[in-house]
Short mmCIF file of C-alpha atoms in Angstrom, two decimals:
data_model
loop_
_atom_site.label_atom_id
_atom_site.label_comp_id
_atom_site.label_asym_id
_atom_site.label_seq_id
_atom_site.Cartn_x
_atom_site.Cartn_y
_atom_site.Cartn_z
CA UNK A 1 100.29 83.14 85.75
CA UNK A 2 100.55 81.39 89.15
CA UNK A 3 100.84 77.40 88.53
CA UNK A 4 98.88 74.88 90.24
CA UNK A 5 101.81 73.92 92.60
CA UNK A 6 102.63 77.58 93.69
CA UNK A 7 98.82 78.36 94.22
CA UNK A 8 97.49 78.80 97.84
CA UNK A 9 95.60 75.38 99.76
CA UNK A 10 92.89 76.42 101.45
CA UNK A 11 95.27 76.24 105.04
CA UNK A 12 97.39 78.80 103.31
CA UNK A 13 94.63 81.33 102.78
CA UNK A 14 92.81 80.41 105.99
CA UNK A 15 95.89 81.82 107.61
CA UNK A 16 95.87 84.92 105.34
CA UNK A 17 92.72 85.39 106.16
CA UNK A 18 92.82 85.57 110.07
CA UNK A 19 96.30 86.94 110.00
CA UNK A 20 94.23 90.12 107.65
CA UNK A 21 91.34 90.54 110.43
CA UNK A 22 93.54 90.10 113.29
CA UNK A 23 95.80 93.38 113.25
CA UNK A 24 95.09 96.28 115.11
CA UNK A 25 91.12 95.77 116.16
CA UNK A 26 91.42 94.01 119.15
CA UNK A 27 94.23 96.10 120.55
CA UNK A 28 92.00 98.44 122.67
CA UNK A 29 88.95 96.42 122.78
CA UNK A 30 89.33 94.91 126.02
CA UNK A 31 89.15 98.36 127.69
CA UNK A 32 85.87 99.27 125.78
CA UNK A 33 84.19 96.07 126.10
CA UNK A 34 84.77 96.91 129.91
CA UNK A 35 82.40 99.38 130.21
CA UNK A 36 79.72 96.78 129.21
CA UNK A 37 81.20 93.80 131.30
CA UNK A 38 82.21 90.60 130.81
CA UNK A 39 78.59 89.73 129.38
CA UNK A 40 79.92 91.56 126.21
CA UNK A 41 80.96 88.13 125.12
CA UNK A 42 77.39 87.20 124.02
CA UNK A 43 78.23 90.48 121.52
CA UNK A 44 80.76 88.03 120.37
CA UNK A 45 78.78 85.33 120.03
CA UNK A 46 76.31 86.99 117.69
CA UNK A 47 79.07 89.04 115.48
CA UNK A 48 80.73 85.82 115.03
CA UNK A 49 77.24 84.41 113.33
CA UNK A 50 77.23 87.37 111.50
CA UNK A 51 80.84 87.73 110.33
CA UNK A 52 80.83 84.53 109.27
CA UNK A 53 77.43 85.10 107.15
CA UNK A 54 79.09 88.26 105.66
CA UNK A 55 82.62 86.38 104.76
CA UNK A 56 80.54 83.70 103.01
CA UNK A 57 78.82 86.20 101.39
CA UNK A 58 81.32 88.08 100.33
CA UNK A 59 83.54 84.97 98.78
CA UNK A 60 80.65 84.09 96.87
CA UNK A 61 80.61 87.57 95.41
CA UNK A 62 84.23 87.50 94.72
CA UNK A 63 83.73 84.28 92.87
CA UNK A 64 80.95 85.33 91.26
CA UNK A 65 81.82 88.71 89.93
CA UNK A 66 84.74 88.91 87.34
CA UNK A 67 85.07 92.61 87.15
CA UNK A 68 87.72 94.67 89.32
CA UNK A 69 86.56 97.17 92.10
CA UNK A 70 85.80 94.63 94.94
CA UNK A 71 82.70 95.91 96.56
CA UNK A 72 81.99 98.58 94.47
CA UNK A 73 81.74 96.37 91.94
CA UNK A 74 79.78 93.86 93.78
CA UNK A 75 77.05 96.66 94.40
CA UNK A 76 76.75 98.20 90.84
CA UNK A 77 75.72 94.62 89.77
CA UNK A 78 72.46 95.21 91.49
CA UNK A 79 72.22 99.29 92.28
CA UNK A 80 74.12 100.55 89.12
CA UNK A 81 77.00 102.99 88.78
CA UNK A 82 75.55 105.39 91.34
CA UNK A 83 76.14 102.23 93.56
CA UNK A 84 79.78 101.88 92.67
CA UNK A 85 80.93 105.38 93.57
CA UNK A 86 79.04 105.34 97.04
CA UNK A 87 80.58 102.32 98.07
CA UNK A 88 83.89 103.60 97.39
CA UNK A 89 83.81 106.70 98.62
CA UNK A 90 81.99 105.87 102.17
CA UNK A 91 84.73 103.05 102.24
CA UNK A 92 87.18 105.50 101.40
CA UNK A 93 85.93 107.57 104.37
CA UNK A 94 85.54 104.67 106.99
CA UNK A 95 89.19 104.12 105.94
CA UNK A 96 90.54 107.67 106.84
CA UNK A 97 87.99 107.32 110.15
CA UNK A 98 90.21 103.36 110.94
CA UNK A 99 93.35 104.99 110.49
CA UNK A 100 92.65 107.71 113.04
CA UNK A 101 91.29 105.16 115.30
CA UNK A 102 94.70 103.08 114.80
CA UNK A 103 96.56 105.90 115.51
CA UNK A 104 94.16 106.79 118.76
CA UNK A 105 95.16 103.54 119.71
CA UNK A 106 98.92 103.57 119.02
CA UNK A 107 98.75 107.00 121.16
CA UNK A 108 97.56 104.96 124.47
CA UNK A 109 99.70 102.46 124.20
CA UNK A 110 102.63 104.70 123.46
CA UNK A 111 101.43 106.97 126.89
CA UNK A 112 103.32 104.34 129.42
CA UNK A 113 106.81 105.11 127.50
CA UNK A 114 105.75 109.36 127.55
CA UNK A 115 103.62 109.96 130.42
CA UNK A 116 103.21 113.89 129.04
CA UNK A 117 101.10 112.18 126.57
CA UNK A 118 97.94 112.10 128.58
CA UNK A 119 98.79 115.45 130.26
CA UNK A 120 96.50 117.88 128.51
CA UNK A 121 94.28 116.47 125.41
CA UNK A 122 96.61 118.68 123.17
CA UNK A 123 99.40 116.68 124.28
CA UNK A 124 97.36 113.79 123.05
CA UNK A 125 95.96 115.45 119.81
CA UNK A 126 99.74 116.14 118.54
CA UNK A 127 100.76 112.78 119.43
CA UNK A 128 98.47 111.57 116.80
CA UNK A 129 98.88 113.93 114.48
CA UNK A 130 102.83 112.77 114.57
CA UNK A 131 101.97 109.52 114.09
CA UNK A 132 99.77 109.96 111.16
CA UNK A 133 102.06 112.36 109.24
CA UNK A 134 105.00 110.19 109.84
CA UNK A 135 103.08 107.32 108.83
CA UNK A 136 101.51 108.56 105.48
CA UNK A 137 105.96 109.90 104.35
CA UNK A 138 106.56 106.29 105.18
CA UNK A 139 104.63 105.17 102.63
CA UNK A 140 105.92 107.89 99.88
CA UNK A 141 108.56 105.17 98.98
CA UNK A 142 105.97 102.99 97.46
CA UNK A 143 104.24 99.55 98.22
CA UNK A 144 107.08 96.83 98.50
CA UNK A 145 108.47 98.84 101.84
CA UNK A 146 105.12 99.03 102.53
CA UNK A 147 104.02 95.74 102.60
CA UNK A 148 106.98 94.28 104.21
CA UNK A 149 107.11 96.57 107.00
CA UNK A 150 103.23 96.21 107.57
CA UNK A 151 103.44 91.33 106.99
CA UNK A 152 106.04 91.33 110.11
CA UNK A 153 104.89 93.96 112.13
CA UNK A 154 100.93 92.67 112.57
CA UNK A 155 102.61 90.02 114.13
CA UNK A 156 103.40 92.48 117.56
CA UNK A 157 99.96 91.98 118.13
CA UNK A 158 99.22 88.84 116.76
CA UNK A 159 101.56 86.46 119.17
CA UNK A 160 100.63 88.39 122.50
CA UNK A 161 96.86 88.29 121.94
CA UNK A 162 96.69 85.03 120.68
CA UNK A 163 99.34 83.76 123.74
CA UNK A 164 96.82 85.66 125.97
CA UNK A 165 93.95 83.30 125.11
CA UNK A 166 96.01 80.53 125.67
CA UNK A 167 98.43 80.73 128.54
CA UNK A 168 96.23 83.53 130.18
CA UNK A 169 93.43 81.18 131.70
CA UNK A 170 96.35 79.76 134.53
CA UNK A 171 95.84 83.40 135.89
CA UNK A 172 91.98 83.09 135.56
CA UNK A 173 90.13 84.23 138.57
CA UNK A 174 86.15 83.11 138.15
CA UNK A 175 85.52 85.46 141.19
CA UNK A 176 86.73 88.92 139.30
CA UNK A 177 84.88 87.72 136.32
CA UNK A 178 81.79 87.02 137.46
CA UNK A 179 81.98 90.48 139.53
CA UNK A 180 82.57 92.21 135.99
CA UNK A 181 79.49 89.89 134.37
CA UNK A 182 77.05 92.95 134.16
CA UNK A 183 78.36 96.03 136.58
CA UNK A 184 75.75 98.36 135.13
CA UNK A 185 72.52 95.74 135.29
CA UNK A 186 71.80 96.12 131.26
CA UNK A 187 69.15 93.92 130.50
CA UNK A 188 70.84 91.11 128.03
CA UNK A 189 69.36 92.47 124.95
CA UNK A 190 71.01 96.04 125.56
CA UNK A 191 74.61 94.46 126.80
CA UNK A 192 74.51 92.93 123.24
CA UNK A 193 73.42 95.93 121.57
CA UNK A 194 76.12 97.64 123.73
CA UNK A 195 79.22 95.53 122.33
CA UNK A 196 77.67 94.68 118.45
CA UNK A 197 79.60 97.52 116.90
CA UNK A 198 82.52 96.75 119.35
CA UNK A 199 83.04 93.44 118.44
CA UNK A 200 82.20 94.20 114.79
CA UNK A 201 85.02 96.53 114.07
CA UNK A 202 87.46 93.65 115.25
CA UNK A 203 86.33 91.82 112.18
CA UNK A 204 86.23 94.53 109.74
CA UNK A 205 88.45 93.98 106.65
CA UNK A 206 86.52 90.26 106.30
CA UNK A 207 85.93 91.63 102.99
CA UNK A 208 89.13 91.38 101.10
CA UNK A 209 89.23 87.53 101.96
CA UNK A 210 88.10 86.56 98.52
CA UNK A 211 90.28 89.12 97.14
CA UNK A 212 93.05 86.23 96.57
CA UNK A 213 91.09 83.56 94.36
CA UNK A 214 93.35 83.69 91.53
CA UNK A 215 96.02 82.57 93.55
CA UNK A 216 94.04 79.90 95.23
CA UNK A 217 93.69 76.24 94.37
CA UNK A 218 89.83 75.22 93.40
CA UNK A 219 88.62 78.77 94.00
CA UNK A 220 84.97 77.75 94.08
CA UNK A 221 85.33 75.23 97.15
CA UNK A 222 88.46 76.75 99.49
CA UNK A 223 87.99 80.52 99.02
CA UNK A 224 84.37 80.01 100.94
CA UNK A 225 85.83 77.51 103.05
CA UNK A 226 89.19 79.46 103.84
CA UNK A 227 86.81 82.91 104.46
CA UNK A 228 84.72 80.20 107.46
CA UNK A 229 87.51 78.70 108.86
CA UNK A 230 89.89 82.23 108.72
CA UNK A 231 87.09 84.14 110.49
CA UNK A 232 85.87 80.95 113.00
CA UNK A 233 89.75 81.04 114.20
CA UNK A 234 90.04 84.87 114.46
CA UNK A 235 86.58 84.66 116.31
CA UNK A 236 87.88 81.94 118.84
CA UNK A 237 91.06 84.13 119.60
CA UNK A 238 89.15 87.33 120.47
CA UNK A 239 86.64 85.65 122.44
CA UNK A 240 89.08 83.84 124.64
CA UNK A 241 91.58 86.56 124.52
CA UNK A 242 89.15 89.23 125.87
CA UNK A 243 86.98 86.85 128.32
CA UNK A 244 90.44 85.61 129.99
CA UNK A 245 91.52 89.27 130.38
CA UNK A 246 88.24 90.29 131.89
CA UNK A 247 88.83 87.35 134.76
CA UNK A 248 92.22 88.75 135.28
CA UNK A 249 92.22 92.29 135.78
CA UNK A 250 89.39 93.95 137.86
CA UNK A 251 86.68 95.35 135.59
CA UNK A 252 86.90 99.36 136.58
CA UNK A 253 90.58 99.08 136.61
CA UNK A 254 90.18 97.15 132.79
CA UNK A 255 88.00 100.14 131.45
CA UNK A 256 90.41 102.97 132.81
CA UNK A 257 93.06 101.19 131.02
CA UNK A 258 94.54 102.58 127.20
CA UNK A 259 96.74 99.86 126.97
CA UNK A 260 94.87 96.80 128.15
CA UNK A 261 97.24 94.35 127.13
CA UNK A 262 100.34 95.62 128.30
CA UNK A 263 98.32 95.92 131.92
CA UNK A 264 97.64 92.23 131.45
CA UNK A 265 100.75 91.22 130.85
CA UNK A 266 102.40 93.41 133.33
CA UNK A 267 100.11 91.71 135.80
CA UNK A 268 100.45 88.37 134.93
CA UNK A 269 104.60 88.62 134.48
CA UNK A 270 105.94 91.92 135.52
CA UNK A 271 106.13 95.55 134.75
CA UNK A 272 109.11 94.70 132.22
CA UNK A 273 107.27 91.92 130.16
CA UNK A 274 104.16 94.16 130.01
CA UNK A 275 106.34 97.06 128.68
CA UNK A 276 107.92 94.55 126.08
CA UNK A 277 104.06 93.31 125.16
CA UNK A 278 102.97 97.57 125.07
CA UNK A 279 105.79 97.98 122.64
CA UNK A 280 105.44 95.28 120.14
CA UNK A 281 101.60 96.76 120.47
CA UNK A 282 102.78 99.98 119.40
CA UNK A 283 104.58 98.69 116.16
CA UNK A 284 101.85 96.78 115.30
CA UNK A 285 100.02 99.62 115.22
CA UNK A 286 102.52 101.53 113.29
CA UNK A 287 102.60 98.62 110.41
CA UNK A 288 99.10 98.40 110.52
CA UNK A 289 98.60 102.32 109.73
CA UNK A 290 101.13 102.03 107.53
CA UNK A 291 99.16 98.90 105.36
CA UNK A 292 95.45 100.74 105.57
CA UNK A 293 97.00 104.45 104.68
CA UNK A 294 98.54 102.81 101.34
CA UNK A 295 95.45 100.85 101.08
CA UNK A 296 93.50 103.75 101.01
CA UNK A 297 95.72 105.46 98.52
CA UNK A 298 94.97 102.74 96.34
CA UNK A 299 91.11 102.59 96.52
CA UNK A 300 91.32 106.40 95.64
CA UNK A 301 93.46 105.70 92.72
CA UNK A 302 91.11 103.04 91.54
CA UNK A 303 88.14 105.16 91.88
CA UNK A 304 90.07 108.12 89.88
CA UNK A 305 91.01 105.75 87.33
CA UNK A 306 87.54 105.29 86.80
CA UNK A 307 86.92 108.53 86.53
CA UNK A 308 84.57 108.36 89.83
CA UNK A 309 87.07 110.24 91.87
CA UNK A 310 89.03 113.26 90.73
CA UNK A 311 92.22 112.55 88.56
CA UNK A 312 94.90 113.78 91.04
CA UNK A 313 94.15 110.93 93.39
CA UNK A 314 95.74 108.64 90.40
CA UNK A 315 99.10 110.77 89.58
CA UNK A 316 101.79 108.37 90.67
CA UNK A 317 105.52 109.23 91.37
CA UNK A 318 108.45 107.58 90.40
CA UNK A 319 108.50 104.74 93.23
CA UNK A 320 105.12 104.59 92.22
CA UNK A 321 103.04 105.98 95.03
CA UNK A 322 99.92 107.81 94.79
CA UNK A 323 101.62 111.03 97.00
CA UNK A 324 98.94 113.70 96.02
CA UNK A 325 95.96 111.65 96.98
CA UNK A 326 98.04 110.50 100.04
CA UNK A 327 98.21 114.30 101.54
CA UNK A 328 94.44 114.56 100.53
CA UNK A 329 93.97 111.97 102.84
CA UNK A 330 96.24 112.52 105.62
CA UNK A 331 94.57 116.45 105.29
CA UNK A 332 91.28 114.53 106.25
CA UNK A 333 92.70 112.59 108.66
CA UNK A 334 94.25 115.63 110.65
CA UNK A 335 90.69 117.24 110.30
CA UNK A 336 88.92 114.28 111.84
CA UNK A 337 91.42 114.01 114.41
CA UNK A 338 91.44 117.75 115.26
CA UNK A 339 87.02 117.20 115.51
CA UNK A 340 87.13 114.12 117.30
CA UNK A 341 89.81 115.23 120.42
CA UNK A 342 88.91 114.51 123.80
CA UNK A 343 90.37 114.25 127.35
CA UNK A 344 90.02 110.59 127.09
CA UNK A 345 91.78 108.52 124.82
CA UNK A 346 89.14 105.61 125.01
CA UNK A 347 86.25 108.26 124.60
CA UNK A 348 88.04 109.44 121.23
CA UNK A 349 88.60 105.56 120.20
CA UNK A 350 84.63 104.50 120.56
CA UNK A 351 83.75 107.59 119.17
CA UNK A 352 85.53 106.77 115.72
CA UNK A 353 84.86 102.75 116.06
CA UNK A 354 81.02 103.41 116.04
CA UNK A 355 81.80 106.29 113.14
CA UNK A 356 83.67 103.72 111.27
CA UNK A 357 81.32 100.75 111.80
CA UNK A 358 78.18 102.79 110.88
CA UNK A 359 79.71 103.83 107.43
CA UNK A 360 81.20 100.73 106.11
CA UNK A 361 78.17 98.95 106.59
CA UNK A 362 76.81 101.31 103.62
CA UNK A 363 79.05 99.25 101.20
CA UNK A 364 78.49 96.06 102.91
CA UNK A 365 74.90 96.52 102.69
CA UNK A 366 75.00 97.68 98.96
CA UNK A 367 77.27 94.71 97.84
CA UNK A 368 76.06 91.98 99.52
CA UNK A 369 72.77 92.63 97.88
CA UNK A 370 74.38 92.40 94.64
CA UNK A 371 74.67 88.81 95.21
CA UNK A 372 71.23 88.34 93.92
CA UNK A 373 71.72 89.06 90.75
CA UNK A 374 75.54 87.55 90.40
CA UNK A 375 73.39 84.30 90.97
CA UNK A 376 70.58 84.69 88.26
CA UNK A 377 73.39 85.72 85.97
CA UNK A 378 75.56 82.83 86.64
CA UNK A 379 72.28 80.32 86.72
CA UNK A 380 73.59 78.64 89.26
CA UNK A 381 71.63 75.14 90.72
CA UNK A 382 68.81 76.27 92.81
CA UNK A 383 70.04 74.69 96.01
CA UNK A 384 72.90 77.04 95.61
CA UNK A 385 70.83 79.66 95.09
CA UNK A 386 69.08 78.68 97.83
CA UNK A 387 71.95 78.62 100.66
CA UNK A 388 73.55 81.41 98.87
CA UNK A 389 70.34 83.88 99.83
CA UNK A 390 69.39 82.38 103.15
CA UNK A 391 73.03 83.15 104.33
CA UNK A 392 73.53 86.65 102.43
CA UNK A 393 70.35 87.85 103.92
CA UNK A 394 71.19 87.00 107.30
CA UNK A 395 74.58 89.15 106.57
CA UNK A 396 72.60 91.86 105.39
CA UNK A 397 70.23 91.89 108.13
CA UNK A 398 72.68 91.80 110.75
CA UNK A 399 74.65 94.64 109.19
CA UNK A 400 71.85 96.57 109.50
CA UNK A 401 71.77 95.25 113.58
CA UNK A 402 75.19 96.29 113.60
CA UNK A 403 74.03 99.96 111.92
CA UNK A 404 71.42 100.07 114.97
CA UNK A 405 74.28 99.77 117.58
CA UNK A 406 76.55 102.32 116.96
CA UNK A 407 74.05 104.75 118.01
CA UNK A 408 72.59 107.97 117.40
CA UNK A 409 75.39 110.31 117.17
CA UNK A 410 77.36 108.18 114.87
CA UNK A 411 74.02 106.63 112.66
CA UNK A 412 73.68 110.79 112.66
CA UNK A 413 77.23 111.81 110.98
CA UNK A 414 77.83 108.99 109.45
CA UNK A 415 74.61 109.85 107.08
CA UNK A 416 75.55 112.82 106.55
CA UNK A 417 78.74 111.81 105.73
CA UNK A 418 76.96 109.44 103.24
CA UNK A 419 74.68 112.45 101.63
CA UNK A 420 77.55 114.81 100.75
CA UNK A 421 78.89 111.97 99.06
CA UNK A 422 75.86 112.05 96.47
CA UNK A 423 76.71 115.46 96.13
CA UNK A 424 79.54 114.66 94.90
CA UNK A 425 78.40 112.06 92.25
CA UNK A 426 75.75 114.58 91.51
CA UNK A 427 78.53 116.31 89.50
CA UNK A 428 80.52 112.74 88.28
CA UNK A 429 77.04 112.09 86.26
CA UNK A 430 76.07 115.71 85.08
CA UNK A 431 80.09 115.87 83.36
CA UNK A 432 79.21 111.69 82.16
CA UNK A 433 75.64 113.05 80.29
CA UNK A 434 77.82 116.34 79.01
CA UNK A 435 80.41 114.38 77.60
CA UNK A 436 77.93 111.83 75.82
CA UNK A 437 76.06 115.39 74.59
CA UNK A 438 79.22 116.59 72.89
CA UNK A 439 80.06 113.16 71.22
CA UNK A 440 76.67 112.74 68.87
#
């Protein structure tokens, strides 16, 4: 058991907390967020209302609900088991979808080192598919490599993009932002709608922050506290890491760009610094994939151990790695990639952001409705109850904004996506009934 003087202050997991949401999201956002303009930072104003909303939300659940299974858990409390299989399977699936995205993103900042990258999109397309496989071997050694490679590499992105948003504004130019303010003439309603699912995937992964209140001091004060305060400082780095890059480089020459903040730097320093900045990018990247592959492995095995998921995503080898489900996954992962390829690297990235976005909001949705009844049950006062709801639905209802933004083509898959999964637990209840048949 961790003692009282080892346990985590709420500064500690405030850091753990941004540190978690700040890997490899923001790395090609600048570029996308171009193609709005700089008005995309009202997006960010409104995602950081709602991100906030949906950390408190989600360390009140955590709190709350004693069981194991995170979200899935969280949403069986008020939807039932049916509940707890969709939300881990669609965030299974937005998983696989992130780590193809990571890897997309890896690929354009890796194209400055290998021009023959972005030759021919089948260039491209095998450049990912390296990355992935190598990736998902990496992690066939088990989860202590894993998780040290992945804690010092997040920081290649980390220093340079929070640096940006602080040294950056002495090569602030008012003049090329306020050319880049709205280059298309979106009214303001649609230039938020534009960046909501842009500026929500940089703060995706908010949910594990009350995944660490046994190792936290006063759990029921700083875990809440540590989820506002780790998401507020996260939210103040992307805003004034993307804003000062959009008054620095021209916005057409921005959203042409797969490796924004390399061009940035290069711009701001030289060619050599921005090369440095582009390569710490790319290990970042690297770590990151690494950390959400393993992840993934790990939901699986959770689910199968439940016997939600089929039973060879739980076989473990020696060094105690989930390898069978791990080639399931990287199988979908090729697949995805291989559907997905396009001629333009940034094209392939928004396609799978607004993919990604669309179907974690499913488990989002269906667990921070749970919080209702993780209330009643735990009787709390009712001016807890009170803030507890106000806030939650706010985080639902702005999930369901963020839903609404991705668009049609990825509200379209990603619900399909979402049906086959009931398929699937179509068959997890009929063997359930049998089995409870055959017992009386």
């Amino acid at each position: 058991m961790t003692t009282k003087s080892k346990k985590m202050g709420v500064m500690d997991l405030t850091v753990l907390v941004a540190v978690n949401m700040m890997g490899s999201g923001i790395i090609m956002l600048p570029a996308s967020l171009a193609e709005t303009g700089a008005i995309s930072v009202l997006s960010w104003m409104v995602t950081v209302v709602g991100a906030m909303c949906i950390a408190y939300t989600f360390a009140r659940c955590g709190a709350l609900c004693k069981r194991s299974g995170g979200m899935s858990a969280y949403a069986s409390e008020a939807h039932g088991k049916s509940a707890f299989f969709i939300a881990s399977y669609t965030y299974y699936i937005c998983l696989v979808i992130s780590c193809v995205a990571i890897a997309v993103s890896a690929t354009g900042y890796m194209a400055p080192f290998a021009p023959w990258i972005n030759e021919t999109p089948v260039h491209t397309f095998l450049t990912v598919v390296a990355i992935l496989v190598v990736t998902m071997v990496a992690n066939f050694k088990g989860p202590k490599i894993t998780g040290r490679i992945s804690n010092i590499t997040v920081w290649g992105i980390i220093i340079p993009v929070a640096g940006l948003s602080i040294i950056g504004w002495f090569w602030f130019d008012p003049t090329i932002f306020s050319s880049a303010w709205n280059p298309h003439g979106l009214t303001t309603g649609g230039a938020i709608s534009s960046g909501i699912s842009l500026t929500l995937w940089a703060f995706l992964g908010v949910e594990s922050a009350g995944a660490n209140s046994d190792a936290v001091e006063n759990p029921e004060r700083n875990v809440p506290l540590a989820c506002l305060f780790g998401t507020g400082f996260a939210a103040i780095v992307y805003i004034a890491s993307t804003t000062v890059i959009q008054g620095i480089i021209p916005n057409a020459e921005l959203a042409a760009s797969n490796a924004p903040f390399g061009l940035v730097f290069a711009k701001m320093f030289n060619p050599t610094i921005g090369m440095v900045v582009t390569g710490l990018a790319v290990i970042a990247c690297i770590g990151s994939l690494l950390g959400w592959q393993f992840t993934n492995a790990q939901v699986s095995k959770s689910a199968a151990d439940d016997h939600l998921f089929p039973s060879i995503f739980s076989k473990l080898s020696k060094d105690d790695a989930p390898i069978a489900g791990m080639l399931i996954m990287l199988v979908l992962e090729l697949l995805l990639a291989s559907m997905t390829i396009s001629p333009n690297l940034l094209k392939q990235f928004n396609m799978l952001l607004n993919l990604a976005v669309f179907i974690n909001m499913v488990p989002y949705v269906l667990s921070m409705t749970g919080l209702q009844v993780m209330l009643q049950k735990s009787q709390v006062s009712a001016s807890e109850y009170r803030i507890a709801s106000i806030v939650s639905t706010a985080a639902v209802l702005y999930s369901i904004y963020g839903v609404y933004s991705c668009g049609v083509e990825a509200v379209f898959g990603g619900t399909i996506i979402t049906m086959i999964g009931y398929i699937f637990y179509g068959f997890i209840a009929g063997r359930e009934k049998e089995q409870q048949l055959s017992q009386r």
